[in-house]
PDB file of C-alpha atoms in Angstrom:
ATOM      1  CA  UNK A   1      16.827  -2.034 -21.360  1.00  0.00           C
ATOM      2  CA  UNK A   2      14.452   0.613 -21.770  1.00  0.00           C
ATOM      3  CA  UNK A   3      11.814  -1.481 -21.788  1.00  0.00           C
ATOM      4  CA  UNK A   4      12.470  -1.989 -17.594  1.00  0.00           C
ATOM      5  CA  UNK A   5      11.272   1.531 -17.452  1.00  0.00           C
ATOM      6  CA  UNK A   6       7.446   0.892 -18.553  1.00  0.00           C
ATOM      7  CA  UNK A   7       6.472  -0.236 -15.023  1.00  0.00           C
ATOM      8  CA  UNK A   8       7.434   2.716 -13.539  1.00  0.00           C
ATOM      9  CA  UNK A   9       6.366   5.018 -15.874  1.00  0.00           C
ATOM     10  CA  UNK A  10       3.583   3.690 -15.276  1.00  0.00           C
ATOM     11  CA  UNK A  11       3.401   4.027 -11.585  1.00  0.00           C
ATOM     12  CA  UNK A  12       4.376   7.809 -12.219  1.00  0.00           C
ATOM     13  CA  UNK A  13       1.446   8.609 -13.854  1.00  0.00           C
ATOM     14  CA  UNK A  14      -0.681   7.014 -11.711  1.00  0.00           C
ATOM     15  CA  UNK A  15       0.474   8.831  -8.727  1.00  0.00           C
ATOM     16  CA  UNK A  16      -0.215  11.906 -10.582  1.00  0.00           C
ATOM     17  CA  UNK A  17      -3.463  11.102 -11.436  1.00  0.00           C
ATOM     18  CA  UNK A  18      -4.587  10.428  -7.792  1.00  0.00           C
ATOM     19  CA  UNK A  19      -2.559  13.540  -6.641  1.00  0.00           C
ATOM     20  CA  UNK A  20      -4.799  15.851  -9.389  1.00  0.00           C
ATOM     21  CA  UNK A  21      -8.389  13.188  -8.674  1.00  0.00           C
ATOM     22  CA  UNK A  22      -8.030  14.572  -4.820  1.00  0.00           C
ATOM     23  CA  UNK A  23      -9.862  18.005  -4.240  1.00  0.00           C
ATOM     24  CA  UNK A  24      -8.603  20.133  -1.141  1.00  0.00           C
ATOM     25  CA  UNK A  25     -11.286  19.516   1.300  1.00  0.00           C
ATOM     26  CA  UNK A  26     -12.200  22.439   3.779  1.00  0.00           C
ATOM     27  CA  UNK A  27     -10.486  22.909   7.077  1.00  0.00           C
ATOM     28  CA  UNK A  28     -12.088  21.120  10.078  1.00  0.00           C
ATOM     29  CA  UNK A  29     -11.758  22.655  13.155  1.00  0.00           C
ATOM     30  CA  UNK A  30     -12.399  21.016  16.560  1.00  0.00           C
ATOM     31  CA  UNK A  31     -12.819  22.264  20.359  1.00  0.00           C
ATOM     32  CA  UNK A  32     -10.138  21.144  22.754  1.00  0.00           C
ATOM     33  CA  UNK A  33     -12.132  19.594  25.733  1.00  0.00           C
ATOM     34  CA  UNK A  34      -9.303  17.939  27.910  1.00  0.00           C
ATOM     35  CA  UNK A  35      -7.175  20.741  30.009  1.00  0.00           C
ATOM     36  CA  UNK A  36      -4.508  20.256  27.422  1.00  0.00           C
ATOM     37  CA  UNK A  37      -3.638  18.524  24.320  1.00  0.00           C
ATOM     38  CA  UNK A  38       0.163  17.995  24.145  1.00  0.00           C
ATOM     39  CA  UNK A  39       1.629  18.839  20.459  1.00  0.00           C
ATOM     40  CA  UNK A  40       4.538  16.663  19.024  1.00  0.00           C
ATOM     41  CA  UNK A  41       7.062  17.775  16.106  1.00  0.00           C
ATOM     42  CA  UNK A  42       5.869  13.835  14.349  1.00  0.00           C
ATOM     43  CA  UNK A  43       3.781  11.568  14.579  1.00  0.00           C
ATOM     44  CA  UNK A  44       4.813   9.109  17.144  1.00  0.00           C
ATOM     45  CA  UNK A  45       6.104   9.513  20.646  1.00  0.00           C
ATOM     46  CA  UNK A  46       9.743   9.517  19.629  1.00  0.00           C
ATOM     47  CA  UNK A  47       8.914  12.989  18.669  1.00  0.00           C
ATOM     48  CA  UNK A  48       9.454  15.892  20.841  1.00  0.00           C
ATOM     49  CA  UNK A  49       6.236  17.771  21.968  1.00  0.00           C
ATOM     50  CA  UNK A  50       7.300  21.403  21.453  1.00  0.00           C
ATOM     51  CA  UNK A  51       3.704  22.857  22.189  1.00  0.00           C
ATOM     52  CA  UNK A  52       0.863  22.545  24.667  1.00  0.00           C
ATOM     53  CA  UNK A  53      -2.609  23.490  23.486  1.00  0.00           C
ATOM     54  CA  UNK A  54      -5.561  24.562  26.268  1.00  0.00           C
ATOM     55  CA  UNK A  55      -8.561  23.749  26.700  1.00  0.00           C
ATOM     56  CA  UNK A  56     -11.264  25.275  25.423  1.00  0.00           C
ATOM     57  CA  UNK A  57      -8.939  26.589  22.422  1.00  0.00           C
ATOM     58  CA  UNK A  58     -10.333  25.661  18.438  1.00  0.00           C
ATOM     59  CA  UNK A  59      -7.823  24.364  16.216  1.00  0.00           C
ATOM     60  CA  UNK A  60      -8.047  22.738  12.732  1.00  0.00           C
ATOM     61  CA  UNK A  61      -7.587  18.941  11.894  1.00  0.00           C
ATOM     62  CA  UNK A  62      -5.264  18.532   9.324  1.00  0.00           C
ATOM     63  CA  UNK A  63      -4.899  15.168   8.215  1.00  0.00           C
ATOM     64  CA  UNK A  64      -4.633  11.513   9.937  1.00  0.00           C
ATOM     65  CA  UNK A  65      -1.464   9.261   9.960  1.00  0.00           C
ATOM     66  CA  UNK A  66      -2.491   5.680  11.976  1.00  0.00           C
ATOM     67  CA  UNK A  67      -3.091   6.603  15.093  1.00  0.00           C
ATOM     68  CA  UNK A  68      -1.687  10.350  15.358  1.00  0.00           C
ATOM     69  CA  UNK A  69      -3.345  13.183  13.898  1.00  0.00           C
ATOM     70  CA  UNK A  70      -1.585  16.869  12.779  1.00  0.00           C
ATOM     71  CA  UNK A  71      -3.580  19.951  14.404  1.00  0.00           C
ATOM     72  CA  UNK A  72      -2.972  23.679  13.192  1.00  0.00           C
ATOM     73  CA  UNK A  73      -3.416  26.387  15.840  1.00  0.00           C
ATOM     74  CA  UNK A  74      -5.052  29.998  15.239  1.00  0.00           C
ATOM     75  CA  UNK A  75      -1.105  31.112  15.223  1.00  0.00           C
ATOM     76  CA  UNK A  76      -0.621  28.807  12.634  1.00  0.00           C
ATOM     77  CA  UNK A  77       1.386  26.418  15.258  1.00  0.00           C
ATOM     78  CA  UNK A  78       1.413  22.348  13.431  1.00  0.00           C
ATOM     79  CA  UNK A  79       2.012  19.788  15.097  1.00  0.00           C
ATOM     80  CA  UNK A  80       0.865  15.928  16.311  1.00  0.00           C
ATOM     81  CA  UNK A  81      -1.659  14.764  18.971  1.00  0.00           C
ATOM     82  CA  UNK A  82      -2.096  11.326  19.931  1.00  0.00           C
ATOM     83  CA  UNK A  83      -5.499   9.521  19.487  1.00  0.00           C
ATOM     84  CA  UNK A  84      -5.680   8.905  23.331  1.00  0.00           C
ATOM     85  CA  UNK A  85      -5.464  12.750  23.667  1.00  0.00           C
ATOM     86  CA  UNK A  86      -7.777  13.330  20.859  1.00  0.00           C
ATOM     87  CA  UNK A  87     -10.682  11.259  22.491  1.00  0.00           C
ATOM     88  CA  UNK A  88     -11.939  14.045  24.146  1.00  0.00           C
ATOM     89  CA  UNK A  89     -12.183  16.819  21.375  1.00  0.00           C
ATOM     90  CA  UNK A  90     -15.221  18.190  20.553  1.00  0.00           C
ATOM     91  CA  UNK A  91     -16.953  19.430  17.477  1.00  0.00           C
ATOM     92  CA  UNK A  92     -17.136  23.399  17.330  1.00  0.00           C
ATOM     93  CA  UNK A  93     -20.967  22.941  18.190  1.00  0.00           C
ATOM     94  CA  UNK A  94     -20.188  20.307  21.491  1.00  0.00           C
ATOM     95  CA  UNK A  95     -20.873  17.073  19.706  1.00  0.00           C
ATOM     96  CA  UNK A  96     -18.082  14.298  20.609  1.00  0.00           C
ATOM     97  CA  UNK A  97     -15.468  14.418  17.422  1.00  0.00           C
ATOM     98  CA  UNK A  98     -16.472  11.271  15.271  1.00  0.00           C
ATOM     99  CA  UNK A  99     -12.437   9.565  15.127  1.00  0.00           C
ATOM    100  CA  UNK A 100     -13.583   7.438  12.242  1.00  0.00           C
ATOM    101  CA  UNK A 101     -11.959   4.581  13.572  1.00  0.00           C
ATOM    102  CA  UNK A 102     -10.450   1.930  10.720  1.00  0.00           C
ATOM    103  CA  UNK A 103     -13.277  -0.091  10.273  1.00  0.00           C
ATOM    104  CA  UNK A 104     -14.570  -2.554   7.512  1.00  0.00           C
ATOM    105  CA  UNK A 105     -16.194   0.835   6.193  1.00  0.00           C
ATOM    106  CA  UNK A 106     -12.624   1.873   5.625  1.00  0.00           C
ATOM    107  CA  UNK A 107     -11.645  -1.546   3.974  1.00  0.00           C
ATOM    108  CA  UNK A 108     -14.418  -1.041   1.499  1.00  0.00           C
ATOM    109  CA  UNK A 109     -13.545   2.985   0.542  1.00  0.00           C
ATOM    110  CA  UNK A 110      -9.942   1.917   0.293  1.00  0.00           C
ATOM    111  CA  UNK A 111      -7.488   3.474  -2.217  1.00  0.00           C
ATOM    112  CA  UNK A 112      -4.131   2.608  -1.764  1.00  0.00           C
ATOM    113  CA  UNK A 113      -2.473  -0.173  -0.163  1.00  0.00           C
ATOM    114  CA  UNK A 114       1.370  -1.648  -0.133  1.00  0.00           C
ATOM    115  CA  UNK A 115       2.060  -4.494   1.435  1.00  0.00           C
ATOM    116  CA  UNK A 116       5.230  -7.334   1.004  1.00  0.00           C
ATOM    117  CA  UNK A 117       5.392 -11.518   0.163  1.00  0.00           C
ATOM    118  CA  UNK A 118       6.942 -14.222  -0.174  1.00  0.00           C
ATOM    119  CA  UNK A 119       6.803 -17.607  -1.863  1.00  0.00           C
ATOM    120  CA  UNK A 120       8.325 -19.523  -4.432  1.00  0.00           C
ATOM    121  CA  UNK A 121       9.027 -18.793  -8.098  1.00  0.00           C
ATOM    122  CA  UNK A 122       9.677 -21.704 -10.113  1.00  0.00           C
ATOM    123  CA  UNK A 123      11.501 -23.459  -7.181  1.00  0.00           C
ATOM    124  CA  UNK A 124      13.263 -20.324  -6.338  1.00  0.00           C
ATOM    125  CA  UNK A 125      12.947 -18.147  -2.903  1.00  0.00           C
ATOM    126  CA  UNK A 126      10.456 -15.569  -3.779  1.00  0.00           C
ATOM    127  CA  UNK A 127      10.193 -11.455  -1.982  1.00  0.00           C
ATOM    128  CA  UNK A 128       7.866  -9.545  -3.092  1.00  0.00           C
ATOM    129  CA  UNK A 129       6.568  -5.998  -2.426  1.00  0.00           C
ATOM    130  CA  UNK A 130       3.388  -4.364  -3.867  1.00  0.00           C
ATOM    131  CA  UNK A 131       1.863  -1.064  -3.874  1.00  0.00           C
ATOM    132  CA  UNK A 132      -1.780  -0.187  -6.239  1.00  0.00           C
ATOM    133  CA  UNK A 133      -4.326   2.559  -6.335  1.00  0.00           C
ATOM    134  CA  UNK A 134      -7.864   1.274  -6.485  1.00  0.00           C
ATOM    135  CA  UNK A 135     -10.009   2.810  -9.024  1.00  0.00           C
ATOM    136  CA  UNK A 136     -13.396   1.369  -7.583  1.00  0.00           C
ATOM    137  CA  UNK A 137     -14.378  -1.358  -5.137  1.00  0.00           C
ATOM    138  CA  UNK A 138     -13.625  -3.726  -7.665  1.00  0.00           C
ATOM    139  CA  UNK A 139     -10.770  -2.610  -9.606  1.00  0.00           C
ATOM    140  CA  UNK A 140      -7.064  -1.681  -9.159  1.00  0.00           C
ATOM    141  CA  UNK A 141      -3.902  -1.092 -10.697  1.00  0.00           C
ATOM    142  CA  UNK A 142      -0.836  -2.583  -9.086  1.00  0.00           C
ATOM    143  CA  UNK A 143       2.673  -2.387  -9.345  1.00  0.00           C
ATOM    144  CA  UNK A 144       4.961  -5.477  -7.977  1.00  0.00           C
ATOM    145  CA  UNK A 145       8.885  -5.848  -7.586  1.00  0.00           C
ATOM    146  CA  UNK A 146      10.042  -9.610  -6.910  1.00  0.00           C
ATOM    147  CA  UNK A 147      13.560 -10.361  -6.226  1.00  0.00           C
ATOM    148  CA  UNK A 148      14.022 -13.737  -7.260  1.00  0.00           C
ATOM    149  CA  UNK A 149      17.245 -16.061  -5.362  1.00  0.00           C
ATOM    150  CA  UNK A 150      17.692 -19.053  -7.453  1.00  0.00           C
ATOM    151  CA  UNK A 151      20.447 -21.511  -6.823  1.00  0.00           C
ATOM    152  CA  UNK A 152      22.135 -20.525 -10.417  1.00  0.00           C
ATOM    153  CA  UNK A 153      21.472 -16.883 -11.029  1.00  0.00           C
ATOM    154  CA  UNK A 154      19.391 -13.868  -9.304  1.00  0.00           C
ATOM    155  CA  UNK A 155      16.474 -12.331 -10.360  1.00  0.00           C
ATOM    156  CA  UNK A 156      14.821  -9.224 -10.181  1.00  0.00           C
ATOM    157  CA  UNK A 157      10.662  -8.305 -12.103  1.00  0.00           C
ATOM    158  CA  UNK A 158       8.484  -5.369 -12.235  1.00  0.00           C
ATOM    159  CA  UNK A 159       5.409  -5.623 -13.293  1.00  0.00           C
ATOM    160  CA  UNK A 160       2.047  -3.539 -13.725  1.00  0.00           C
ATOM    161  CA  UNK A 161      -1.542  -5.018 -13.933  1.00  0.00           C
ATOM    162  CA  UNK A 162      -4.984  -4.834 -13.478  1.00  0.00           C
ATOM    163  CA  UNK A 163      -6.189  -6.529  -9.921  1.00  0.00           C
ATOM    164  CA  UNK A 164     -10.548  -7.745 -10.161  1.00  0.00           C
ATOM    165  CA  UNK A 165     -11.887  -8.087  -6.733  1.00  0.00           C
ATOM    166  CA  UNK A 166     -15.429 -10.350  -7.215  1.00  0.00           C
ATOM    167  CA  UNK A 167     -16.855  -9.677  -3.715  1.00  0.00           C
ATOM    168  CA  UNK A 168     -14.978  -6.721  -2.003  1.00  0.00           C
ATOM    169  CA  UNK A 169     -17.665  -6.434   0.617  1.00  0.00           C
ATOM    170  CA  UNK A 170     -16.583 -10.264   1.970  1.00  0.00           C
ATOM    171  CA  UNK A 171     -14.100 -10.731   4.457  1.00  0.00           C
ATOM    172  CA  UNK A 172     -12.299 -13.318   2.288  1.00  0.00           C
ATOM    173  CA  UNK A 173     -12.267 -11.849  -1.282  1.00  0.00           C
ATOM    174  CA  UNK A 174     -11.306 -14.028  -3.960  1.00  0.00           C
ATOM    175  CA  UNK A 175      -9.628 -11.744  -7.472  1.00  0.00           C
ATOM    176  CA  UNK A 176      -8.587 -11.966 -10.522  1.00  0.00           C
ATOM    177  CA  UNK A 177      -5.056 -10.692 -12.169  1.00  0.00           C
ATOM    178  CA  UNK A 178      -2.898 -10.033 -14.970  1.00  0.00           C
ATOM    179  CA  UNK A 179      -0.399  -7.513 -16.321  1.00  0.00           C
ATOM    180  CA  UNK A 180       2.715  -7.181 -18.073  1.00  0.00           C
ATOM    181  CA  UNK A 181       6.111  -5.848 -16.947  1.00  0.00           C
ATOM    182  CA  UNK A 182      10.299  -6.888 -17.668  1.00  0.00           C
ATOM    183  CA  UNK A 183      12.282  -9.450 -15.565  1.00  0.00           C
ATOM    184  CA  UNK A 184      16.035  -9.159 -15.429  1.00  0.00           C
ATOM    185  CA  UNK A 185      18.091 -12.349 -14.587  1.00  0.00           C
ATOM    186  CA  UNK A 186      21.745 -12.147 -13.450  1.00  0.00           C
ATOM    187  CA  UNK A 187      23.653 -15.278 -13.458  1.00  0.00           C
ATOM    188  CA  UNK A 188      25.943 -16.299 -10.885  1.00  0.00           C
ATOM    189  CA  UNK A 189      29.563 -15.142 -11.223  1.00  0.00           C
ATOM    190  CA  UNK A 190      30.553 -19.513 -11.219  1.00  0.00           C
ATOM    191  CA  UNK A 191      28.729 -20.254 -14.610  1.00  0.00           C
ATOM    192  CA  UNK A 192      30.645 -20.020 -17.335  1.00  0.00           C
ATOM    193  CA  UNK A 193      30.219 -17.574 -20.581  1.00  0.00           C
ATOM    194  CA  UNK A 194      26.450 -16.694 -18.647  1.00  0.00           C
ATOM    195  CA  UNK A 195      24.923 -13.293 -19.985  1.00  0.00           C
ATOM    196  CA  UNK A 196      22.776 -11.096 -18.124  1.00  0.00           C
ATOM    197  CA  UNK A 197      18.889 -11.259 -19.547  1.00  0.00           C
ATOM    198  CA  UNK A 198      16.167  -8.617 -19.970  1.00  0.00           C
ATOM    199  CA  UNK A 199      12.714 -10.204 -20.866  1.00  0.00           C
ATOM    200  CA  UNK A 200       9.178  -9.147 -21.128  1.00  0.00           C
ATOM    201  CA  UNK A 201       7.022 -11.020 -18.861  1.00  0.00           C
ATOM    202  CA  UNK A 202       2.922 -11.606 -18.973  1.00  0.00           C
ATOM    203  CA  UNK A 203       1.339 -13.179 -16.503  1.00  0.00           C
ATOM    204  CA  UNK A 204      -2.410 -14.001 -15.212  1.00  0.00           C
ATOM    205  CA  UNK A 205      -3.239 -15.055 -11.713  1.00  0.00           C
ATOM    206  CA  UNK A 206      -5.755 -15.146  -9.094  1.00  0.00           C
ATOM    207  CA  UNK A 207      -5.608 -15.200  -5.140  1.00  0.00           C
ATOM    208  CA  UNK A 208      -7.677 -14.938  -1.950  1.00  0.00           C
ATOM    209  CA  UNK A 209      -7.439 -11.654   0.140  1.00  0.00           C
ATOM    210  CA  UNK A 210      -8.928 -11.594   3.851  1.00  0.00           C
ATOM    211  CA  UNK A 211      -9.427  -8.385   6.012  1.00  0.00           C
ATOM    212  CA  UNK A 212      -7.567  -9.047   9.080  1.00  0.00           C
ATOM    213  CA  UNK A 213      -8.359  -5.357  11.761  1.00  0.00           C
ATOM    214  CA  UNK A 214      -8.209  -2.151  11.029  1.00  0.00           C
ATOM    215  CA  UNK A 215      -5.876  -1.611   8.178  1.00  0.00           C
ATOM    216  CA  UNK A 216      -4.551  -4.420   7.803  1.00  0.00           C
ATOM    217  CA  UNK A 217      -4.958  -7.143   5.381  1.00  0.00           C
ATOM    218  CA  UNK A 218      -3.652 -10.743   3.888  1.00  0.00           C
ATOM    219  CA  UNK A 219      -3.063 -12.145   1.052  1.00  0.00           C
ATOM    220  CA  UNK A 220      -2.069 -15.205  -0.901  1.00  0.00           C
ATOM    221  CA  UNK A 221      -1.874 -15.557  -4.923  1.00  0.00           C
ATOM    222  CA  UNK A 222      -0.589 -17.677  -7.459  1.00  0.00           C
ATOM    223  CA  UNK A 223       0.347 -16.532 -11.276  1.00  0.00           C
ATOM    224  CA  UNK A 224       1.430 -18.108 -14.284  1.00  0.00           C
ATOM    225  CA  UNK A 225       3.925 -16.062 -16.078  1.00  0.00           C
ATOM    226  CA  UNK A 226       5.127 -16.194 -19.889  1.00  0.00           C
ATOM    227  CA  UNK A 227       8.882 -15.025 -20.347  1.00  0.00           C
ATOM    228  CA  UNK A 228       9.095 -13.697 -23.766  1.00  0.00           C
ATOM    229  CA  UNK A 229      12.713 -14.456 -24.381  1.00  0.00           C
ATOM    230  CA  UNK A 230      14.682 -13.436 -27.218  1.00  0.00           C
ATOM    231  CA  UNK A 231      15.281 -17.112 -28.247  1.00  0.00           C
ATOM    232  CA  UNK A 232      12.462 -19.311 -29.947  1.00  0.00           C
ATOM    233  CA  UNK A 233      10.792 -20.727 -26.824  1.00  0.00           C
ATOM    234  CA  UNK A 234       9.279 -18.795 -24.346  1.00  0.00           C
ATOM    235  CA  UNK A 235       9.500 -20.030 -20.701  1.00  0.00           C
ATOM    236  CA  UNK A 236       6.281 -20.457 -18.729  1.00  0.00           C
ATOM    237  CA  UNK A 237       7.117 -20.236 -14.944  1.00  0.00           C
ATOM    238  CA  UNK A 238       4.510 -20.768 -12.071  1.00  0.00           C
ATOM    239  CA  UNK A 239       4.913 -18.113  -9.120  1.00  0.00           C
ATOM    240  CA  UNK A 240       3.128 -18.464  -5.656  1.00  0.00           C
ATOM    241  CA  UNK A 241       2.940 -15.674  -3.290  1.00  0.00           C
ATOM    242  CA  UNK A 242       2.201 -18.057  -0.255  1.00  0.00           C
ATOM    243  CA  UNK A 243       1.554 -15.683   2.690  1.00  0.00           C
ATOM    244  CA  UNK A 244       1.390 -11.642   2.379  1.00  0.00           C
ATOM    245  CA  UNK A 245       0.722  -9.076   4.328  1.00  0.00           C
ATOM    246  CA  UNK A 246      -0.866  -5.656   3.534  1.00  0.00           C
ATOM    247  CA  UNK A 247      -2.230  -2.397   4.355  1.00  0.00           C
ATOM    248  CA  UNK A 248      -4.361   0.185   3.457  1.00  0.00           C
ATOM    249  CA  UNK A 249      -5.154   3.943   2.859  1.00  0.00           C
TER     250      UNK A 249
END
């Protein structure tokens, strides 16, 4: 069993990695322009707005979430302010504020995306989610979970591998994939003297993604896995991921 834990091991130190890679970038402050900016305790309008900003006031931008971004008053008041109230803000020397709208400049300086699929594994329903940190246009790291529903036992995989973009500044991007990770199969409770499984798996792959708006992406992929069970004969399954659907940050 502890081989199951390699994945996300894995995944842990990659998450540290990116958090020590990102340097603390400076405070930018902007110029409220509209008579007020309206400040909610979230990011979304479910959220209570608990403070009301003036105009002319400077406050810092603290980070972007979609379409809501966190200000920080001179008091040290944080809170949320919509994009439609944000419109209007002004660099501290009068300039409009440059929103940086996702664009296909943000699909090419992507890091991270997550996104989920589904498909077929061997004749078996398919879910998949993904999440990966991209290490430069053209290369990634990705970690997948599958849950596998077969007609004679349940499945569950996690695996970790290397993702090869060949053109990340198309629209349609064809890449390249393979990795290693464990797959766990649980029989169903009708078959008699079945025993739960714990495999490696290997796999390579390849698969066509296409930049849809804004964050937003799809994807389809096939793989070809190797199950290296503890018997003599490994087990060579095809899985296709017919229709997935990402995003990006």
């Amino acid at each position: 069993m502890s081989r199951s834990l390699t994945p996300l091991t894995l995944l842990c130190l990659l998450l540290l990695f990116a958090a020590g890679a990102q340097a603390k970038e400076p405070a930018h402050k902007i110029l409220i322009a509209d008579p007020f900016i309206e400040l909610h305790s979230g990011p979304g309008r479910g959220y209570p707005v608990f403070h009301v900003v003036e105009r002319g006031r400077e406050v810092e931008l603290v980070k972007r979430r979609t379409d809501w971004f966190q200000l920080r008053t001179d008091q040290g008041v944080e809170g949320w302010a919509s994009r439609e109230q944000m419109i209007a803000t002004l660099e501290p020397t009068g300039e409009p504020l440059d929103l940086q709208e996702p664009a296909r400049e943000n699909y090419m300086s992507r890091r991270w995306q997550a996104g989920v699929s589904g498909g077929d594994f061997e004749g078996a329903s398919l879910i998949s989610a993904f999440g990966g940190y991209a290490f430069s246009d053209n290369l990634s790291i990705e970690l997948t979970v599958n849950h596998i529903l077969g007609e004679f036992s349940n499945s569950y995989s996690y695996t970790v591998g290397l993702l090869h973009v060949f053109a990340p500044e198309w629209r349609l991007s064809p890449y390249f994939t393979l990795g290693t990770g464990v797959i766990y199969t649980d029989p169903k409770s009708n078959l008699v003297d079945s025993i739960d499984r714990d495999d490696q798996i290997g796999y390579v792959g390849g698969g066509l993604q296409f930049y849809l708006t804004r964050r937003f992406m799809l994807r389809t992929e096939y793989r070809h896995n190797i199950v290296f069970t503890s018997r003599n004969d490994n087990e060579e399954v095809d899985e296709w991921k017919y229709l997935g659907f990402a995003f990006f940050f």
